[in-house]
PDB file of C-alpha atoms in Angstrom:
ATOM      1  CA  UNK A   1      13.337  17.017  13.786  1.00 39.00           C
ATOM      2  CA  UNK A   2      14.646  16.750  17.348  1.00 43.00           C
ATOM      3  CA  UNK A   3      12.440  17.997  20.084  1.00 45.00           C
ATOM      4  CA  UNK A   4      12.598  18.761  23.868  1.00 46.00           C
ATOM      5  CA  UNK A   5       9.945  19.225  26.417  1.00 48.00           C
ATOM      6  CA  UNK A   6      10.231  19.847  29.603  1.00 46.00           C
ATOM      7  CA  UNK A   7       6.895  19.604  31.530  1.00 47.00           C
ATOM      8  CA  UNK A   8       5.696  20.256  34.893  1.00 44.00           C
ATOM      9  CA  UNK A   9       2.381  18.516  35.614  1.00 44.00           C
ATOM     10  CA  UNK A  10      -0.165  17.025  38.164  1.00 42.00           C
ATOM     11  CA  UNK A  11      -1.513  12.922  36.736  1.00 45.00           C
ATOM     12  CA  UNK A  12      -3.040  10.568  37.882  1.00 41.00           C
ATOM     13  CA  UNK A  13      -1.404   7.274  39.210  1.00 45.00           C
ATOM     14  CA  UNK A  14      -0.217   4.667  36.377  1.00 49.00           C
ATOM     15  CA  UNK A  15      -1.803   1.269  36.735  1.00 49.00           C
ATOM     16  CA  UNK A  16       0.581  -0.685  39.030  1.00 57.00           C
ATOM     17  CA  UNK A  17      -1.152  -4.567  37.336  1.00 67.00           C
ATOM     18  CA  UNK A  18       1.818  -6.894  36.889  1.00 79.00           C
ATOM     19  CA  UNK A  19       1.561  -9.464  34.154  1.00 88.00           C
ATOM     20  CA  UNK A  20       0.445  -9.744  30.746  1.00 90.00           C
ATOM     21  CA  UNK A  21      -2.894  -8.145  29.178  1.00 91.00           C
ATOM     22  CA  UNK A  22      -3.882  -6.496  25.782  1.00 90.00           C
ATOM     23  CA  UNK A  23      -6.526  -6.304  23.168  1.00 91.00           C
ATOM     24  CA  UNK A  24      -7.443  -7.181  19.513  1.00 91.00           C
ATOM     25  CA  UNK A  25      -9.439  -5.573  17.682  1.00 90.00           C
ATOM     26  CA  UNK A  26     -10.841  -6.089  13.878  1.00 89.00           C
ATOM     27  CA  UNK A  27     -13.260  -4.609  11.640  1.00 89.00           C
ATOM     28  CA  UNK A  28     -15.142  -5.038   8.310  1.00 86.00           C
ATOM     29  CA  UNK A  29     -16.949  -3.085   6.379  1.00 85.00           C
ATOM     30  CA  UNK A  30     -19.276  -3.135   2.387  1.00 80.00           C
ATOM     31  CA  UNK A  31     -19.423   0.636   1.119  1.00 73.00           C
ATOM     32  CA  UNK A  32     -23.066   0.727   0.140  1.00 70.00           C
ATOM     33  CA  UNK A  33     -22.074   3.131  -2.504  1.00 65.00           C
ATOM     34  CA  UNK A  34     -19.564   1.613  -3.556  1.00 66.00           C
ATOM     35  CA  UNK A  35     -19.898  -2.230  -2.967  1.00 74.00           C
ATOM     36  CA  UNK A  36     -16.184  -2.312  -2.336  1.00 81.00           C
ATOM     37  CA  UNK A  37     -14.769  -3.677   0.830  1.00 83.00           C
ATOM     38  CA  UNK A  38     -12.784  -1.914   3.609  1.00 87.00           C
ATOM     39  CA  UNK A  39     -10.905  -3.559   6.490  1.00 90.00           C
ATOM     40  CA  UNK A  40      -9.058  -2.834   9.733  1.00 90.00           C
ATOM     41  CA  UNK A  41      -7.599  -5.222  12.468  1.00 92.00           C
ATOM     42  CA  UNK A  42      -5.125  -4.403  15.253  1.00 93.00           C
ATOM     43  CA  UNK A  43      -3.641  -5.789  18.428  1.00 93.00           C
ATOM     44  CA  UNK A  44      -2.122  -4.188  21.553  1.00 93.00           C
ATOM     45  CA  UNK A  45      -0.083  -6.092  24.339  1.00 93.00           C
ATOM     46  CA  UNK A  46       1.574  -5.106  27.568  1.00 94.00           C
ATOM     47  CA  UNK A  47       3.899  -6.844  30.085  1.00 94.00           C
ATOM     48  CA  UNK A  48       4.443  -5.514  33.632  1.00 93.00           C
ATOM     49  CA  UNK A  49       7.133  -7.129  35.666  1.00 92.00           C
ATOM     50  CA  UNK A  50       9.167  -5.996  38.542  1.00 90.00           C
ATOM     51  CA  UNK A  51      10.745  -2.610  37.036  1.00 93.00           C
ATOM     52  CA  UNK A  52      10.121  -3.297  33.535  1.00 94.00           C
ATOM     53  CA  UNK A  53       6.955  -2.765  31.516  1.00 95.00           C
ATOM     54  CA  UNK A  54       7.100  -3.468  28.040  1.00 96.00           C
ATOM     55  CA  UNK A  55       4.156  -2.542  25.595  1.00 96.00           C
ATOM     56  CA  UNK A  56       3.742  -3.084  21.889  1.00 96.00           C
ATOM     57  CA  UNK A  57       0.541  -2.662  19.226  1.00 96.00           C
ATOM     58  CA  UNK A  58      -0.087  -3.133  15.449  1.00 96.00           C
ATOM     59  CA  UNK A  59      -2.793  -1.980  13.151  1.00 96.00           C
ATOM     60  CA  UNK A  60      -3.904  -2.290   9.849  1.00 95.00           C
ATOM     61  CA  UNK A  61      -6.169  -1.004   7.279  1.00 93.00           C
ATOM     62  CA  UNK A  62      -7.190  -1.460   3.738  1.00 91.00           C
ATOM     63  CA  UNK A  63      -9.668   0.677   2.019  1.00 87.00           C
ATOM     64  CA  UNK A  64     -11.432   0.653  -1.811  1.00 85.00           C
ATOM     65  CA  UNK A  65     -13.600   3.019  -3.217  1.00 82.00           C
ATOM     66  CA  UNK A  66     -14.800   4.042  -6.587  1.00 80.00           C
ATOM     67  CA  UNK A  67     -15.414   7.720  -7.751  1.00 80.00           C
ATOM     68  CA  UNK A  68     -17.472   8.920 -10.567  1.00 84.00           C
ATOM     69  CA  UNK A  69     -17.334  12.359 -12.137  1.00 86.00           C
ATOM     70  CA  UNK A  70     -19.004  13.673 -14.812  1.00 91.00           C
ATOM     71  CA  UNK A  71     -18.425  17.397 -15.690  1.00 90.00           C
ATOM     72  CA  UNK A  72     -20.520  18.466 -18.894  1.00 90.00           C
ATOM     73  CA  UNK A  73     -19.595  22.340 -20.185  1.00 91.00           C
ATOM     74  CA  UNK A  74     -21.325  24.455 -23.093  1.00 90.00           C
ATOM     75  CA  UNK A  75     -19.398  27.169 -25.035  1.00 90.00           C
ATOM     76  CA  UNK A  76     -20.980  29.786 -26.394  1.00 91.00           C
ATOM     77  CA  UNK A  77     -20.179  33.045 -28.719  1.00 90.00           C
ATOM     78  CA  UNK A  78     -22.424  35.787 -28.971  1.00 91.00           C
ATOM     79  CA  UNK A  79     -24.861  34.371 -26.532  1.00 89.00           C
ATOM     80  CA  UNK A  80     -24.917  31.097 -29.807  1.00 88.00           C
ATOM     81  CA  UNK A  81     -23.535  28.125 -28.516  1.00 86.00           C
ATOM     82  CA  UNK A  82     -20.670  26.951 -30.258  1.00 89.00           C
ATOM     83  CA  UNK A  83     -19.607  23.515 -28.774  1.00 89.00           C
ATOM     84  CA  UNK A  84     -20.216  21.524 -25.574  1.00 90.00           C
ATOM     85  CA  UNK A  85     -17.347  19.189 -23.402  1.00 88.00           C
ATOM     86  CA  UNK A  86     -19.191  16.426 -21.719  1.00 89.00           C
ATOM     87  CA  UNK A  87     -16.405  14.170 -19.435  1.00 89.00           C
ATOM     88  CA  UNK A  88     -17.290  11.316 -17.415  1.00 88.00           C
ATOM     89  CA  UNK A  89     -14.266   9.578 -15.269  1.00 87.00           C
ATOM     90  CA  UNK A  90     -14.388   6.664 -13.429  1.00 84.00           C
ATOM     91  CA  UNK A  91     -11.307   6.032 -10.985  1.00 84.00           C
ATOM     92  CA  UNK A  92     -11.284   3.302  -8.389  1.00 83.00           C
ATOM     93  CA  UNK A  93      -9.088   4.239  -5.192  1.00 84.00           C
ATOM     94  CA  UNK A  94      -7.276   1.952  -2.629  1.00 87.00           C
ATOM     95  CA  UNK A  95      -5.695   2.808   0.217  1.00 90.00           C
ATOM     96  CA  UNK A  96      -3.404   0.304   2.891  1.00 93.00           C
ATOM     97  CA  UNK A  97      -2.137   1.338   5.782  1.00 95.00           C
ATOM     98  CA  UNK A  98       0.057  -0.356   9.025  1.00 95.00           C
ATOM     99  CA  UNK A  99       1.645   0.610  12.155  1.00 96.00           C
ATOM    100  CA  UNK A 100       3.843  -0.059  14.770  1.00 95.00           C
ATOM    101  CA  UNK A 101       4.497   0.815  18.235  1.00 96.00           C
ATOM    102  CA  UNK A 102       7.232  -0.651  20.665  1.00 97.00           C
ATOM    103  CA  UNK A 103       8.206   0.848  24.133  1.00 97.00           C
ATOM    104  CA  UNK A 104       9.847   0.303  26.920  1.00 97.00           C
ATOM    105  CA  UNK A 105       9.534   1.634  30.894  1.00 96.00           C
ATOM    106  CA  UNK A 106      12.284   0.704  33.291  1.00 97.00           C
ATOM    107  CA  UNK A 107      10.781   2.373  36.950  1.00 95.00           C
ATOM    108  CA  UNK A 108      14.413   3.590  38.755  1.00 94.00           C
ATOM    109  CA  UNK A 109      12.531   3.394  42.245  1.00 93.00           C
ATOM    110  CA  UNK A 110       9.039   4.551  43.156  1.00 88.00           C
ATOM    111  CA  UNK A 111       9.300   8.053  41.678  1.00 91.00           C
ATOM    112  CA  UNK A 112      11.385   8.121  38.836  1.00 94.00           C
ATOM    113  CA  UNK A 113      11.073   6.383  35.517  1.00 95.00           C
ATOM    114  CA  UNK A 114      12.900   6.262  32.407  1.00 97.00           C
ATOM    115  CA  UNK A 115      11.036   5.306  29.013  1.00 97.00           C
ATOM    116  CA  UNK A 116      12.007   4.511  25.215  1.00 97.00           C
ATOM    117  CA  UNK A 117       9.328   3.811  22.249  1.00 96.00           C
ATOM    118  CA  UNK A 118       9.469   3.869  19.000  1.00 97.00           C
ATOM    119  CA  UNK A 119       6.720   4.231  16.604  1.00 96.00           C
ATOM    120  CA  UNK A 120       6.488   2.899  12.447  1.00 96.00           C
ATOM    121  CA  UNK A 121       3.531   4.101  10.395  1.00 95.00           C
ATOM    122  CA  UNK A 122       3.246   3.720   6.547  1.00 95.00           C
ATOM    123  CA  UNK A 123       1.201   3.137   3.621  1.00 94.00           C
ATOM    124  CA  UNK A 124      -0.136   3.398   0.237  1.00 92.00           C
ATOM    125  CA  UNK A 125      -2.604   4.786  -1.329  1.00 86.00           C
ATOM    126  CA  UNK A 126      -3.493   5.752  -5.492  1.00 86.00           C
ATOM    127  CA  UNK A 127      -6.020   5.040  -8.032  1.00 82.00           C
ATOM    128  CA  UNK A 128      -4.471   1.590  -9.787  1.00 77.00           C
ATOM    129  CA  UNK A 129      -7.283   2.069 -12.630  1.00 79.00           C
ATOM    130  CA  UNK A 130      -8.871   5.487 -13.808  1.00 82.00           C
ATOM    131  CA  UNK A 131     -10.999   6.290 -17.036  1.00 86.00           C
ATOM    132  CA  UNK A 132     -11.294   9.146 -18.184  1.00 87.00           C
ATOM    133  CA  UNK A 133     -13.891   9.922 -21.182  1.00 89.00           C
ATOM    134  CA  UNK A 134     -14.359  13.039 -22.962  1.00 89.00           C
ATOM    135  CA  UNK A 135     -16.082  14.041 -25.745  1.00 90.00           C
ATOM    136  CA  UNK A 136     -16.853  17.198 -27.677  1.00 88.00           C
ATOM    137  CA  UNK A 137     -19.910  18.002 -29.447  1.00 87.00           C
ATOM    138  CA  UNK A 138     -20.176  20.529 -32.651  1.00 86.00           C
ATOM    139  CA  UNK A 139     -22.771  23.608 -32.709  1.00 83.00           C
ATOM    140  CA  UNK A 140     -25.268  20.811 -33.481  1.00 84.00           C
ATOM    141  CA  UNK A 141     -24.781  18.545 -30.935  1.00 82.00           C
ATOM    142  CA  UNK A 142     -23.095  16.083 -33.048  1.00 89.00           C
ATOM    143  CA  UNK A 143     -19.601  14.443 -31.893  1.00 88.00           C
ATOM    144  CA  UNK A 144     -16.620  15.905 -33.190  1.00 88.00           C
ATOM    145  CA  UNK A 145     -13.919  14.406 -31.509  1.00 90.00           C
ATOM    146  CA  UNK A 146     -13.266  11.681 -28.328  1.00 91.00           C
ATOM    147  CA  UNK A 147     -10.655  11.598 -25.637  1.00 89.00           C
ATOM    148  CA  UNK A 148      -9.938   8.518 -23.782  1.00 90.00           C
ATOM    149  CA  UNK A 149      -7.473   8.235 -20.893  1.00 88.00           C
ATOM    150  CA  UNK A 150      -6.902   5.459 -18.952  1.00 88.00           C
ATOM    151  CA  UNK A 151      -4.695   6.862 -15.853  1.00 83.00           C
ATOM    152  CA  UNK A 152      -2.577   4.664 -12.654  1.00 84.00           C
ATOM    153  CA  UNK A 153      -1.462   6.846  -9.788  1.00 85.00           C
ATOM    154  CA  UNK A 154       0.526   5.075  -6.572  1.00 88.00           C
ATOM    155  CA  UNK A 155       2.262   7.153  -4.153  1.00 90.00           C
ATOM    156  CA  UNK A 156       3.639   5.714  -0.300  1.00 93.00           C
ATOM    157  CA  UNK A 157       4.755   7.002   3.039  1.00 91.00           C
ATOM    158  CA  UNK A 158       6.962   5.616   5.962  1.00 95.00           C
ATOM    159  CA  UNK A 159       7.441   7.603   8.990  1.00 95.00           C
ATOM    160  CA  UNK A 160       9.436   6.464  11.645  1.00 96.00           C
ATOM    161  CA  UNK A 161       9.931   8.203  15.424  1.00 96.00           C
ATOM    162  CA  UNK A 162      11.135   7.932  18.779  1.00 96.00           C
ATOM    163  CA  UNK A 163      11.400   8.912  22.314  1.00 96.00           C
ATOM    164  CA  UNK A 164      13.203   8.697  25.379  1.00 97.00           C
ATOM    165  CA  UNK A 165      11.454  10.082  28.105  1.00 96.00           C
ATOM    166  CA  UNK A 166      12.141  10.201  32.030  1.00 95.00           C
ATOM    167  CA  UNK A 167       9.218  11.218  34.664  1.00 94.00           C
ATOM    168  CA  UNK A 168       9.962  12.327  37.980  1.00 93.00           C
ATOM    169  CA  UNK A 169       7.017  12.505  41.048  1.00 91.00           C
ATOM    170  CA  UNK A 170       7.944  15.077  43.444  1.00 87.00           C
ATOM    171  CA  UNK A 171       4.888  13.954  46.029  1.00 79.00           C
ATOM    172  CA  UNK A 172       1.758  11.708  46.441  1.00 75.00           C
ATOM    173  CA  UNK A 173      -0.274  14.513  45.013  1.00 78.00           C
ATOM    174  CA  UNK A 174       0.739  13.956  41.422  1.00 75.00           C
ATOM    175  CA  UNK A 175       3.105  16.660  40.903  1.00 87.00           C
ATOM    176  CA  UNK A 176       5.666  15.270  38.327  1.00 90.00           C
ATOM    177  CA  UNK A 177       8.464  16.906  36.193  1.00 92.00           C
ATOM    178  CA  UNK A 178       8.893  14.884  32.741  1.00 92.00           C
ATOM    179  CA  UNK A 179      11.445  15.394  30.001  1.00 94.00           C
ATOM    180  CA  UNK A 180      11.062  13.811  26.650  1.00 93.00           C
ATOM    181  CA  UNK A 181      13.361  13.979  23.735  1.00 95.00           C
ATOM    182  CA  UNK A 182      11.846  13.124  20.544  1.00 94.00           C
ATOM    183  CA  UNK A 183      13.226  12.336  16.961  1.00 94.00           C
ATOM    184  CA  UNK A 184      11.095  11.872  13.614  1.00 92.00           C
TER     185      UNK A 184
END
């Protein structure tokens, strides 16, 4: 996928700070529900110096959860019923996820900048235990036959993109033209 934009715009004025600054961030959390832990932790840094500013982040997540469903059905003929289908299944999900973001701005002069990123994002996600239980009852209510599945599910992602981008500010007002070429 290969995009162009070409945009004509009024902004406000970037943060001219020179040096280094960022953040980190983290986060943890007990599903009440669930008792099952979920996390999440990231960090973003940027480093302004003469032309060049040069920014970078990374964040992370990991998340469990159980599920329980129970789906009970009665068959009937005649308006008699005939048999009943009671399931109960019991799957326990997980889910990870991390990121990535690295960019560059080189600032030509006052007015006119050129800029590159390129962003990482991926993960997994799936059910590595499920349970599935069904059983069918006769006319009576008795059993008549039990179906137990046990069930593992895993799927993953990766997505990678990128930009080059140049801004141009006509005047002190804010009126810019940008251009950005993007590729995912």
């Amino acid at each position: 996928l290969l995009i162009l934009l070409l945009n004509f715009v009024k902004k406000m004025k970037k943060n001219q700070n020179m040096g280094l600054n960022g953040s980190v961030n983290a986060g943890w959390g007990y599903g009440i529900d669930t008792k099952l832990p979920k996390q999440n932790g990231g960090v973003n840094l940027n480093y302004r110096n003469g032309k060049w500013n040069l920014f970078g982040n990374a964040n992370a997540n990991n998340r469990s959860s159980f599920r329980t469903q129970t789906i009970n059905r009665n068959f009937y003929k005649d308006g008699t019923k005939i048999s009943s289908f009671n399931q109960i299944a019991e799957n326990n999900q997980e889910s990870h996820y991390i990121g990535y973001k690295i960019g560059a701005d080189y600032f030509l002069n006052k007015k006119t900048t050129l800029g590159l990123l390129f962003n990482v994002n991926g993960g997994e996600w799936g059910q590595p235990k499920g349970v599935n239980t069904a059983k069918i009852l006769s006319q009576n209510g008795k059993l008549d036959s039990t179906s137990i599945t046990k069930n593992f599910d895993k799927r993953s992602w990766n997505n990678y993109t990128g930009n080059f981008n140049l801004k141009h500010s006509f005047d002190s007002t804010g009126t810019e033209i940008s251009a950005d070429i993007d590729f995912a």
